mmCIF file of C-alpha atoms and ligand atoms in Angstrom:
data_model
loop_
_atom_site.group_PDB
_atom_site.id
_atom_site.type_symbol
_atom_site.label_atom_id
_atom_site.label_comp_id
_atom_site.label_asym_id
_atom_site.label_seq_id
_atom_site.Cartn_x
_atom_site.Cartn_y
_atom_site.Cartn_z
ATOM 1 C CA MET A 1 -19.947 -12.314 -17.014
ATOM 2 C CA ASN A 2 -17.901 -9.899 -14.939
ATOM 3 C CA LYS A 3 -14.264 -10.795 -14.371
ATOM 4 C CA LYS A 4 -13.624 -12.171 -10.900
ATOM 5 C CA ILE A 5 -10.680 -10.761 -8.999
ATOM 6 C CA LEU A 6 -9.119 -12.105 -5.815
ATOM 7 C CA VAL A 7 -7.933 -9.359 -3.472
ATOM 8 C CA THR A 8 -5.731 -10.713 -0.682
ATOM 9 C CA GLY A 9 -5.605 -8.401 2.306
ATOM 10 C CA GLY A 10 -8.803 -6.861 0.963
ATOM 11 C CA LEU A 11 -9.951 -5.693 4.402
ATOM 12 C CA GLY A 12 -6.738 -3.736 5.006
ATOM 13 C CA TYR A 13 -6.061 -0.085 4.349
ATOM 14 C CA ILE A 14 -5.128 0.033 0.666
ATOM 15 C CA GLY A 15 -6.896 -3.273 -0.019
ATOM 16 C CA SER A 16 -10.336 -2.066 1.107
ATOM 17 C CA HIS A 17 -10.127 1.121 -0.976
ATOM 18 C CA THR A 18 -9.089 -0.979 -3.967
ATOM 19 C CA VAL A 19 -12.015 -3.397 -3.471
ATOM 20 C CA VAL A 20 -14.381 -0.410 -3.646
ATOM 21 C CA ALA A 21 -12.720 0.883 -6.826
ATOM 22 C CA LEU A 22 -12.844 -2.580 -8.442
ATOM 23 C CA GLN A 23 -16.518 -3.059 -7.658
ATOM 24 C CA GLN A 24 -17.305 0.407 -8.953
ATOM 25 C CA SER A 25 -15.496 -0.515 -12.176
ATOM 26 C CA GLY A 26 -17.691 -3.586 -12.637
ATOM 27 C CA TYR A 27 -15.380 -6.301 -11.322
ATOM 28 C CA GLU A 28 -16.617 -9.095 -9.097
ATOM 29 C CA VAL A 29 -14.388 -9.206 -6.031
ATOM 30 C CA VAL A 30 -13.524 -12.014 -3.679
ATOM 31 C CA ILE A 31 -11.498 -11.166 -0.591
ATOM 32 C CA ILE A 32 -9.063 -13.295 1.376
ATOM 33 C CA ASP A 33 -7.937 -11.770 4.668
ATOM 34 C CA ASP A 34 -6.718 -13.419 7.892
ATOM 35 C CA LEU A 35 -7.879 -10.429 10.025
ATOM 36 C CA SER A 36 -4.421 -10.217 11.618
ATOM 37 C CA ASN A 37 -4.335 -6.458 11.041
ATOM 38 C CA SER A 38 -7.883 -5.668 9.906
ATOM 39 C CA GLU A 39 -11.483 -5.742 11.105
ATOM 40 C CA LEU A 40 -14.482 -7.688 9.838
ATOM 41 C CA PHE A 41 -16.736 -4.605 9.926
ATOM 42 C CA VAL A 42 -14.831 -3.262 6.927
ATOM 43 C CA LEU A 43 -16.749 -5.799 4.824
ATOM 44 C CA ASP A 44 -20.064 -4.135 5.693
ATOM 45 C CA ARG A 45 -18.569 -0.705 5.134
ATOM 46 C CA ILE A 46 -17.501 -1.727 1.630
ATOM 47 C CA SER A 47 -21.017 -2.855 0.834
ATOM 48 C CA GLU A 48 -22.411 0.344 2.353
ATOM 49 C CA ILE A 49 -20.341 2.311 -0.159
ATOM 50 C CA THR A 50 -20.874 0.161 -3.242
ATOM 51 C CA GLY A 51 -24.116 -1.694 -2.521
ATOM 52 C CA ILE A 52 -22.308 -4.993 -3.131
ATOM 53 C CA GLN A 53 -21.186 -7.376 -0.391
ATOM 54 C CA PRO A 54 -17.929 -8.942 -1.550
ATOM 55 C CA ASP A 55 -17.414 -12.668 -1.116
ATOM 56 C CA PHE A 56 -15.081 -13.106 1.875
ATOM 57 C CA HIS A 57 -12.840 -15.995 2.985
ATOM 58 C CA PRO A 58 -10.928 -15.725 6.284
ATOM 59 C CA ILE A 59 -7.915 -17.689 5.050
ATOM 60 C CA ASP A 60 -4.342 -17.491 6.324
ATOM 61 C CA LEU A 61 -2.131 -17.518 3.218
ATOM 62 C CA LYS A 62 0.569 -19.400 5.127
ATOM 63 C CA GLU A 63 -1.774 -22.418 5.121
ATOM 64 C CA THR A 64 -0.815 -24.019 1.828
ATOM 65 C CA GLU A 65 -3.719 -26.460 1.695
ATOM 66 C CA ALA A 66 -6.372 -23.884 2.540
ATOM 67 C CA VAL A 67 -5.022 -21.674 -0.237
ATOM 68 C CA ASN A 68 -5.053 -24.558 -2.724
ATOM 69 C CA ASP A 69 -8.580 -25.574 -1.752
ATOM 70 C CA PHE A 70 -9.795 -22.029 -2.244
ATOM 71 C CA PHE A 71 -8.205 -21.675 -5.675
ATOM 72 C CA GLU A 72 -9.577 -25.012 -6.875
ATOM 73 C CA THR A 73 -13.167 -23.956 -6.404
ATOM 74 C CA ALA A 74 -13.034 -20.194 -7.022
ATOM 75 C CA LYS A 75 -12.829 -19.290 -10.689
ATOM 76 C CA ILE A 76 -10.464 -16.343 -10.571
ATOM 77 C CA ASP A 77 -9.329 -14.140 -13.482
ATOM 78 C CA GLY A 78 -6.654 -12.202 -11.634
ATOM 79 C CA VAL A 79 -5.074 -11.610 -8.233
ATOM 80 C CA ILE A 80 -4.193 -8.381 -6.421
ATOM 81 C CA HIS A 81 -1.936 -9.300 -3.521
ATOM 82 C CA PHE A 82 -1.922 -6.873 -0.594
ATOM 83 C CA ALA A 83 -1.766 -9.331 2.314
ATOM 84 C CA ALA A 84 1.506 -8.741 4.177
ATOM 85 C CA HIS A 85 2.933 -7.427 7.423
ATOM 86 C CA LYS A 86 4.204 -3.867 7.014
ATOM 87 C CA ALA A 87 5.667 -2.494 10.256
ATOM 88 C CA VAL A 88 9.347 -1.705 9.786
ATOM 89 C CA GLY A 89 10.312 -1.730 13.493
ATOM 90 C CA GLU A 90 8.452 -4.956 14.204
ATOM 91 C CA SER A 91 10.209 -6.594 11.252
ATOM 92 C CA VAL A 92 13.595 -5.820 12.813
ATOM 93 C CA GLU A 93 12.520 -7.555 16.030
ATOM 94 C CA LYS A 94 10.739 -10.470 14.344
ATOM 95 C CA PRO A 95 12.406 -11.022 10.966
ATOM 96 C CA LEU A 96 11.413 -14.676 10.698
ATOM 97 C CA MET A 97 7.772 -13.823 11.242
ATOM 98 C CA TYR A 98 8.054 -11.341 8.361
ATOM 99 C CA PHE A 99 9.744 -13.823 6.030
ATOM 100 C CA ARG A 100 7.265 -16.571 6.871
ATOM 101 C CA ASN A 101 4.248 -14.356 6.379
ATOM 102 C CA ASN A 102 5.260 -12.157 3.467
ATOM 103 C CA ILE A 103 7.303 -14.696 1.507
ATOM 104 C CA LEU A 104 5.458 -17.961 2.221
ATOM 105 C CA GLY A 105 2.111 -16.227 1.696
ATOM 106 C CA LEU A 106 3.289 -14.936 -1.678
ATOM 107 C CA VAL A 107 4.720 -18.292 -2.783
ATOM 108 C CA ASN A 108 1.538 -20.136 -1.789
ATOM 109 C CA VAL A 109 -0.576 -17.767 -3.881
ATOM 110 C CA LEU A 110 1.758 -18.014 -6.880
ATOM 111 C CA GLU A 111 1.823 -21.806 -6.673
ATOM 112 C CA ALA A 112 -1.965 -21.952 -6.585
ATOM 113 C CA MET A 113 -2.086 -19.598 -9.592
ATOM 114 C CA LYS A 114 0.250 -21.899 -11.486
ATOM 115 C CA LYS A 115 -1.799 -24.994 -10.640
ATOM 116 C CA ASN A 116 -5.042 -23.332 -11.656
ATOM 117 C CA SER A 117 -3.764 -21.542 -14.764
ATOM 118 C CA ILE A 118 -4.360 -18.007 -13.504
ATOM 119 C CA ASP A 119 -2.139 -15.618 -15.408
ATOM 120 C CA ASN A 120 -2.470 -12.125 -13.966
ATOM 121 C CA PHE A 121 -1.004 -10.843 -10.720
ATOM 122 C CA ILE A 122 -0.537 -7.416 -9.140
ATOM 123 C CA PHE A 123 1.970 -7.008 -6.316
ATOM 124 C CA SER A 124 2.024 -4.386 -3.535
ATOM 125 C CA SER A 125 5.566 -3.150 -3.542
ATOM 126 C CA SER A 126 7.045 -0.057 -1.950
ATOM 127 C CA CYS A 127 9.422 2.815 -2.603
ATOM 128 C CA THR A 128 11.345 1.314 0.302
ATOM 129 C CA VAL A 129 13.073 -0.921 -2.307
ATOM 130 C CA TYR A 130 15.088 2.140 -3.434
ATOM 131 C CA GLY A 131 16.452 3.013 0.031
ATOM 132 C CA GLN A 132 17.976 6.517 -0.066
ATOM 133 C CA ALA A 133 18.085 7.034 -3.819
ATOM 134 C CA ASP A 134 20.951 9.068 -5.275
ATOM 135 C CA LYS A 135 18.734 11.437 -7.215
ATOM 136 C CA MET A 136 15.239 12.893 -7.005
ATOM 137 C CA PRO A 137 12.647 12.315 -8.274
ATOM 138 C CA ILE A 138 13.039 8.527 -8.193
ATOM 139 C CA ASP A 139 12.243 6.700 -11.421
ATOM 140 C CA GLU A 140 11.784 2.961 -11.867
ATOM 141 C CA ASN A 141 15.371 2.508 -13.106
ATOM 142 C CA ALA A 142 16.891 3.802 -9.876
ATOM 143 C CA PRO A 143 19.091 1.104 -8.355
ATOM 144 C CA ILE A 144 17.639 -1.179 -5.702
ATOM 145 C CA LYS A 145 19.755 -0.486 -2.621
ATOM 146 C CA LYS A 146 20.558 -2.898 0.176
ATOM 147 C CA ALA A 147 17.395 -3.161 2.256
ATOM 148 C CA GLU A 148 17.340 -1.336 5.600
ATOM 149 C CA SER A 149 14.921 -3.744 7.278
ATOM 150 C CA PRO A 150 13.504 -7.269 6.971
ATOM 151 C CA TYR A 151 10.228 -5.650 5.850
ATOM 152 C CA ALA A 152 12.020 -3.899 2.975
ATOM 153 C CA LYS A 153 13.770 -7.188 2.161
ATOM 154 C CA THR A 154 10.432 -8.956 1.790
ATOM 155 C CA LYS A 155 9.403 -6.377 -0.837
ATOM 156 C CA GLN A 156 12.709 -6.743 -2.716
ATOM 157 C CA MET A 157 12.589 -10.530 -2.501
ATOM 158 C CA GLY A 158 8.957 -10.516 -3.571
ATOM 159 C CA GLU A 159 9.873 -8.699 -6.767
ATOM 160 C CA GLU A 160 12.756 -11.120 -7.399
ATOM 161 C CA ILE A 161 10.486 -14.124 -6.904
ATOM 162 C CA LEU A 162 8.065 -12.578 -9.402
ATOM 163 C CA GLU A 163 10.849 -12.158 -11.971
ATOM 164 C CA ASP A 164 11.421 -15.920 -11.968
ATOM 165 C CA PHE A 165 7.689 -16.672 -11.738
ATOM 166 C CA VAL A 166 6.836 -14.813 -14.951
ATOM 167 C CA SER A 167 9.682 -16.298 -16.935
ATOM 168 C CA ALA A 168 9.285 -19.922 -15.845
ATOM 169 C CA TYR A 169 5.493 -20.099 -16.078
ATOM 170 C CA ASP A 170 4.590 -17.538 -18.723
ATOM 171 C CA LYS A 171 2.647 -15.255 -16.357
ATOM 172 C CA ASN A 172 1.990 -11.507 -16.306
ATOM 173 C CA VAL A 173 2.747 -9.373 -13.290
ATOM 174 C CA ILE A 174 2.635 -5.692 -12.409
ATOM 175 C CA SER A 175 4.497 -4.556 -9.313
ATOM 176 C CA LEU A 176 3.296 -1.235 -7.907
ATOM 177 C CA ARG A 177 5.788 0.667 -5.785
ATOM 178 C CA TYR A 178 3.782 2.896 -3.458
ATOM 179 C CA PHE A 179 5.264 6.015 -1.948
ATOM 180 C CA ASN A 180 3.467 7.149 1.265
ATOM 181 C CA PRO A 181 -0.263 6.282 1.163
ATOM 182 C CA VAL A 182 -2.493 8.689 3.125
ATOM 183 C CA GLY A 183 -6.096 9.799 3.576
ATOM 184 C CA ALA A 184 -9.373 7.918 3.651
ATOM 185 C CA HIS A 185 -12.410 7.289 1.466
ATOM 186 C CA PRO A 186 -14.537 10.483 1.057
ATOM 187 C CA SER A 187 -17.490 8.645 2.660
ATOM 188 C CA ALA A 188 -15.407 8.289 5.875
ATOM 189 C CA LEU A 189 -16.645 4.687 6.014
ATOM 190 C CA ILE A 190 -13.214 3.127 5.440
ATOM 191 C CA GLY A 191 -9.691 4.320 6.213
ATOM 192 C CA GLU A 192 -6.505 3.323 7.965
ATOM 193 C CA LEU A 193 -6.949 1.341 11.208
ATOM 194 C CA PRO A 194 -3.564 1.211 12.935
ATOM 195 C CA LYS A 195 -3.329 -1.235 15.842
ATOM 196 C CA GLY A 196 -1.647 0.250 18.909
ATOM 197 C CA ILE A 197 0.697 3.213 18.587
ATOM 198 C CA PRO A 198 0.933 4.257 14.931
ATOM 199 C CA ASN A 199 4.340 4.166 13.266
ATOM 200 C CA ASN A 200 3.351 6.296 10.315
ATOM 201 C CA LEU A 201 3.093 10.056 10.329
ATOM 202 C CA VAL A 202 -0.504 10.738 9.307
ATOM 203 C CA PRO A 203 -2.266 8.332 11.704
ATOM 204 C CA PHE A 204 -0.093 9.759 14.478
ATOM 205 C CA VAL A 205 -1.141 13.264 13.438
ATOM 206 C CA THR A 206 -4.863 12.413 13.442
ATOM 207 C CA GLN A 207 -4.652 10.542 16.749
ATOM 208 C CA THR A 208 -2.863 13.499 18.322
ATOM 209 C CA ALA A 209 -5.547 15.856 17.009
ATOM 210 C CA ALA A 210 -8.167 13.503 18.482
ATOM 211 C CA GLY A 211 -6.434 13.547 21.882
ATOM 212 C CA ILE A 212 -5.556 9.839 21.782
ATOM 213 C CA ARG A 213 -1.843 10.766 21.698
ATOM 214 C CA GLU A 214 -0.639 13.694 23.731
ATOM 215 C CA GLN A 215 2.008 14.983 21.375
ATOM 216 C CA LEU A 216 3.420 14.296 17.933
ATOM 217 C CA SER A 217 7.187 13.910 17.750
ATOM 218 C CA VAL A 218 8.740 15.306 14.592
ATOM 219 C CA PHE A 219 11.744 13.088 13.962
ATOM 220 C CA GLY A 220 14.585 15.464 13.164
ATOM 221 C CA ASP A 221 14.833 19.036 11.884
ATOM 222 C CA ASP A 222 18.470 18.836 10.816
ATOM 223 C CA TYR A 223 17.974 17.167 7.441
ATOM 224 C CA PRO A 224 19.362 18.991 4.394
ATOM 225 C CA THR A 225 15.868 20.045 3.222
ATOM 226 C CA ARG A 226 14.022 23.395 2.935
ATOM 227 C CA ASP A 227 12.854 23.372 6.576
ATOM 228 C CA GLY A 228 15.139 20.688 8.004
ATOM 229 C CA THR A 229 12.463 17.967 8.231
ATOM 230 C CA ALA A 230 12.404 14.895 6.008
ATOM 231 C CA ILE A 231 10.634 14.840 2.651
ATOM 232 C CA ARG A 232 8.187 12.157 1.461
ATOM 233 C CA ASP A 233 5.650 11.801 -1.325
ATOM 234 C CA TYR A 234 2.167 11.486 0.232
ATOM 235 C CA ILE A 235 -0.223 9.835 -2.185
ATOM 236 C CA TYR A 236 -3.988 9.724 -1.629
ATOM 237 C CA VAL A 237 -5.244 6.196 -1.009
ATOM 238 C CA CYS A 238 -8.159 6.391 -3.501
ATOM 239 C CA ASP A 239 -5.760 7.538 -6.207
ATOM 240 C CA LEU A 240 -3.647 4.486 -5.373
ATOM 241 C CA ALA A 241 -6.732 2.256 -5.558
ATOM 242 C CA ASP A 242 -7.505 3.685 -8.979
ATOM 243 C CA ALA A 243 -4.009 2.735 -10.190
ATOM 244 C CA HIS A 244 -4.708 -0.903 -9.285
ATOM 245 C CA VAL A 245 -7.811 -0.924 -11.462
ATOM 246 C CA LYS A 246 -5.818 0.544 -14.345
ATOM 247 C CA ALA A 247 -3.016 -1.995 -13.852
ATOM 248 C CA LEU A 248 -5.540 -4.829 -13.796
ATOM 249 C CA ASN A 249 -7.244 -3.591 -16.984
ATOM 250 C CA ARG A 250 -3.837 -3.494 -18.642
ATOM 251 C CA LEU A 251 -3.098 -7.119 -17.744
ATOM 252 C CA LEU A 252 -6.546 -8.440 -18.666
ATOM 253 C CA GLU A 253 -6.430 -6.592 -21.996
ATOM 254 C CA LYS A 254 -2.902 -7.961 -22.546
ATOM 255 C CA LYS A 255 -1.554 -4.465 -23.072
ATOM 256 C CA ASN A 256 1.536 -4.979 -20.925
ATOM 257 C CA SER A 257 4.814 -4.586 -22.785
ATOM 258 C CA GLU A 258 6.787 -7.014 -20.592
ATOM 259 C CA PRO A 259 5.732 -9.946 -18.422
ATOM 260 C CA LEU A 260 6.905 -8.120 -15.293
ATOM 261 C CA GLU A 261 6.315 -4.391 -15.218
ATOM 262 C CA VAL A 262 7.100 -2.018 -12.384
ATOM 263 C CA PHE A 263 5.432 1.347 -11.720
ATOM 264 C CA ASN A 264 6.049 4.057 -9.151
ATOM 265 C CA LEU A 265 2.879 5.395 -7.581
ATOM 266 C CA GLY A 266 3.415 8.797 -6.056
ATOM 267 C CA THR A 267 2.330 12.390 -6.655
ATOM 268 C CA GLY A 268 5.734 13.465 -7.916
ATOM 269 C CA VAL A 269 5.832 16.168 -5.242
ATOM 270 C CA GLY A 270 7.675 15.900 -1.959
ATOM 271 C CA SER A 271 6.372 17.414 1.278
ATOM 272 C CA THR A 272 8.292 17.952 4.483
ATOM 273 C CA VAL A 273 6.943 16.730 7.815
ATOM 274 C CA LEU A 274 6.266 20.338 8.846
ATOM 275 C CA GLU A 275 4.394 20.981 5.592
ATOM 276 C CA VAL A 276 2.164 17.973 6.292
ATOM 277 C CA ILE A 277 1.463 19.283 9.802
ATOM 278 C CA LYS A 278 0.737 22.825 8.534
ATOM 279 C CA THR A 279 -1.584 21.482 5.838
ATOM 280 C CA PHE A 280 -3.447 19.327 8.352
ATOM 281 C CA GLU A 281 -3.859 22.307 10.693
ATOM 282 C CA LYS A 282 -4.984 24.636 7.916
ATOM 283 C CA VAL A 283 -7.615 22.449 6.236
ATOM 284 C CA ASN A 284 -9.101 21.218 9.493
ATOM 285 C CA GLY A 285 -8.823 24.449 11.462
ATOM 286 C CA LEU A 286 -6.878 22.789 14.288
ATOM 287 C CA ASN A 287 -3.666 23.322 16.194
ATOM 288 C CA LEU A 288 -1.523 20.250 16.581
ATOM 289 C CA ASN A 289 0.583 19.659 19.653
ATOM 290 C CA TYR A 290 3.999 18.704 18.288
ATOM 291 C CA ARG A 291 7.659 19.075 19.116
ATOM 292 C CA ILE A 292 10.932 18.434 17.349
ATOM 293 C CA VAL A 293 12.909 15.446 18.615
ATOM 294 C CA GLY A 294 15.933 13.549 17.278
ATOM 295 C CA ARG A 295 15.966 11.609 14.025
ATOM 296 C CA ARG A 296 14.358 8.161 13.866
ATOM 297 C CA ALA A 297 16.850 5.389 13.158
ATOM 298 C CA GLY A 298 16.711 4.147 9.587
ATOM 299 C CA ASP A 299 14.884 7.191 8.175
ATOM 300 C CA ILE A 300 16.053 8.636 4.888
ATOM 301 C CA THR A 301 16.245 12.336 3.997
ATOM 302 C CA GLU A 302 13.934 12.400 1.035
ATOM 303 C CA ALA A 303 11.931 10.280 -1.368
ATOM 304 C CA PHE A 304 9.539 11.407 -4.046
ATOM 305 C CA ALA A 305 8.439 9.747 -7.230
ATOM 306 C CA ASP A 306 8.976 10.282 -10.877
ATOM 307 C CA ASN A 307 5.488 9.053 -11.786
ATOM 308 C CA ARG A 308 5.673 9.664 -15.542
ATOM 309 C CA LYS A 309 5.865 5.970 -16.439
ATOM 310 C CA ALA A 310 2.516 5.309 -14.737
ATOM 311 C CA ALA A 311 1.034 8.321 -16.542
ATOM 312 C CA ARG A 312 2.365 7.172 -19.908
ATOM 313 C CA GLU A 313 1.689 3.443 -19.697
ATOM 314 C CA LEU A 314 -1.219 3.110 -17.275
ATOM 315 C CA GLY A 315 -2.921 6.403 -18.068
ATOM 316 C CA TRP A 316 -2.849 7.057 -14.318
ATOM 317 C CA GLU A 317 -2.446 10.421 -12.678
ATOM 318 C CA PRO A 318 -2.991 11.319 -9.044
ATOM 319 C CA LYS A 319 -5.969 13.662 -8.810
ATOM 320 C CA THR A 320 -6.138 14.528 -5.141
ATOM 321 C CA SER A 321 -4.297 17.286 -3.288
ATOM 322 C CA LEU A 322 -2.553 16.960 0.055
ATOM 323 C CA ASP A 323 -5.256 19.311 1.400
ATOM 324 C CA GLU A 324 -7.973 16.829 0.470
ATOM 325 C CA SER A 325 -5.954 13.876 1.817
ATOM 326 C CA MET A 326 -5.537 15.600 5.178
ATOM 327 C CA ARG A 327 -9.203 16.570 5.292
ATOM 328 C CA THR A 328 -10.373 12.989 4.641
ATOM 329 C CA ALA A 329 -7.823 11.588 7.120
ATOM 330 C CA TRP A 330 -9.358 13.775 9.828
ATOM 331 C CA GLU A 331 -12.978 13.018 8.808
ATOM 332 C CA TRP A 332 -12.147 9.320 9.141
ATOM 333 C CA GLN A 333 -10.395 9.729 12.484
ATOM 334 C CA LYS A 334 -13.450 11.526 13.890
ATOM 335 C CA THR A 335 -15.616 8.473 13.195
ATOM 336 C CA LEU A 336 -13.354 6.144 15.181
HETATM 337 C C1 LIG B 1 7.626 3.855 6.378
HETATM 338 C C2 LIG B 1 8.647 2.788 6.168
HETATM 339 C C3 LIG B 1 8.518 2.238 4.770
HETATM 340 C C4 LIG B 1 7.106 1.729 4.555
HETATM 341 C C5 LIG B 1 6.134 2.854 4.819
HETATM 342 C C6 LIG B 1 4.706 2.329 4.676
HETATM 343 C C7 LIG B 1 10.554 3.381 7.607
HETATM 344 C C8 LIG B 1 11.978 3.799 7.643
HETATM 345 N N1 LIG B 1 10.007 3.301 6.397
HETATM 346 O O1 LIG B 1 7.914 4.916 5.482
HETATM 347 O O2 LIG B 1 9.432 1.211 4.575
HETATM 348 O O3 LIG B 1 6.973 1.276 3.242
HETATM 349 O O4 LIG B 1 6.329 3.365 6.130
HETATM 350 O O5 LIG B 1 4.039 2.176 5.838
HETATM 351 O O6 LIG B 1 9.949 3.158 8.618
HETATM 352 N N2 LIG B 1 7.497 10.990 11.223
HETATM 353 C C9 LIG B 1 7.535 11.863 12.292
HETATM 354 N N3 LIG B 1 6.837 11.544 13.428
HETATM 355 C C10 LIG B 1 6.096 10.404 13.531
HETATM 356 C C11 LIG B 1 6.044 9.516 12.423
HETATM 357 C C12 LIG B 1 6.776 9.842 11.286
HETATM 358 O O7 LIG B 1 8.205 12.900 12.248
HETATM 359 O O8 LIG B 1 5.497 10.168 14.580
HETATM 360 C C13 LIG B 1 8.226 11.344 9.995
HETATM 361 C C14 LIG B 1 9.267 10.315 9.603
HETATM 362 O O9 LIG B 1 10.488 10.557 10.210
HETATM 363 C C15 LIG B 1 9.293 10.498 8.082
HETATM 364 C C16 LIG B 1 7.863 10.917 7.733
HETATM 365 O O10 LIG B 1 7.296 11.391 8.950
HETATM 366 O O11 LIG B 1 10.149 11.535 7.736
HETATM 367 C C17 LIG B 1 7.018 9.771 7.210
HETATM 368 O O12 LIG B 1 7.120 8.689 8.114
HETATM 369 P P1 LIG B 1 6.232 7.362 7.957
HETATM 370 O O13 LIG B 1 4.814 7.713 7.793
HETATM 371 O O14 LIG B 1 6.605 6.436 9.067
HETATM 372 O O15 LIG B 1 6.688 6.756 6.548
HETATM 373 P P2 LIG B 1 8.149 6.355 6.029
HETATM 374 O O16 LIG B 1 9.138 6.325 7.103
HETATM 375 O O17 LIG B 1 8.433 7.221 4.852
#
């Protein structure tokens, strides 16, 4: 019998790519998603890619009883928990909504795991937990800085909750700290689906290229970097998905060295905003309408990963170039 894995938020951006990777690795997948920031058609797209329609339950993880009912009947071997709100600006305006959704949803899932003796859990964390780190590249021992936003707090608090969860109930958890996920599946059947005006750079770039947005604003060219624009570590979404499969294998094979392990997932290479734009233009043969404006509040100068722990322990290495990420991002945008 194949192992059965629950993927919460499995119709979302990183979740859907991870569902595909899990199915292609022989796992049986069941998805919970409340469709608050995703679309039902993604389910069909997943089965178009893999030939397997995943079991789907439209459950809101804030509903404690619905979560318990689900866990009582589904025989689950592990959980990958993506379901969460993720817009930084929105979290500043609606912090309680973020705490209710991201924290209560997490606690409900963990409680149901405890009740049903499910031992393995993978958490979607973020490099945002480091804030502006003192040195680059950022390794997993870099101090956790005071969070800049309620969203970032929910990721920090999530990891703290998991620390107590593993020690009190003898569970195994891997927390994956993503840098900046970009790109889309090579089939162009799934990708990022931002609602409204995108906050993140790459969807704004592709929407500008598509004529949906008139102009891209580059937030600041007075940072102390090689071209004055801010530096991030853009990691291809299918490489990220692959890391989840490797983390899951590690837990199911009981190869983890501690009950709670943390891994950075990034390429190890930082790119400036202008380098991202130039790459996008080059690989897709397009000119992007952009202009330099002032800095965005709350932005840091640079963040890129030391990813050697993931290479060493998970056997994971990013395989995909920024060129390929930008090409797939545009292929996906063209289908929308
Ligand atoms: C943001 C969040 C981070 C979250 C991540 C995942 C902030 C401060 N951080 O990361 O907590 O985990 O998204 O979604 O919001 N940029 C432009 N023009 C744009 C959009 C972005 O110049 O229209 C620049 C930004 O200033 C930044 C870079 O592009 O330098 C990347 O921005 P973005 O994609 O929003 O990611 P982060 O800010 O790194």
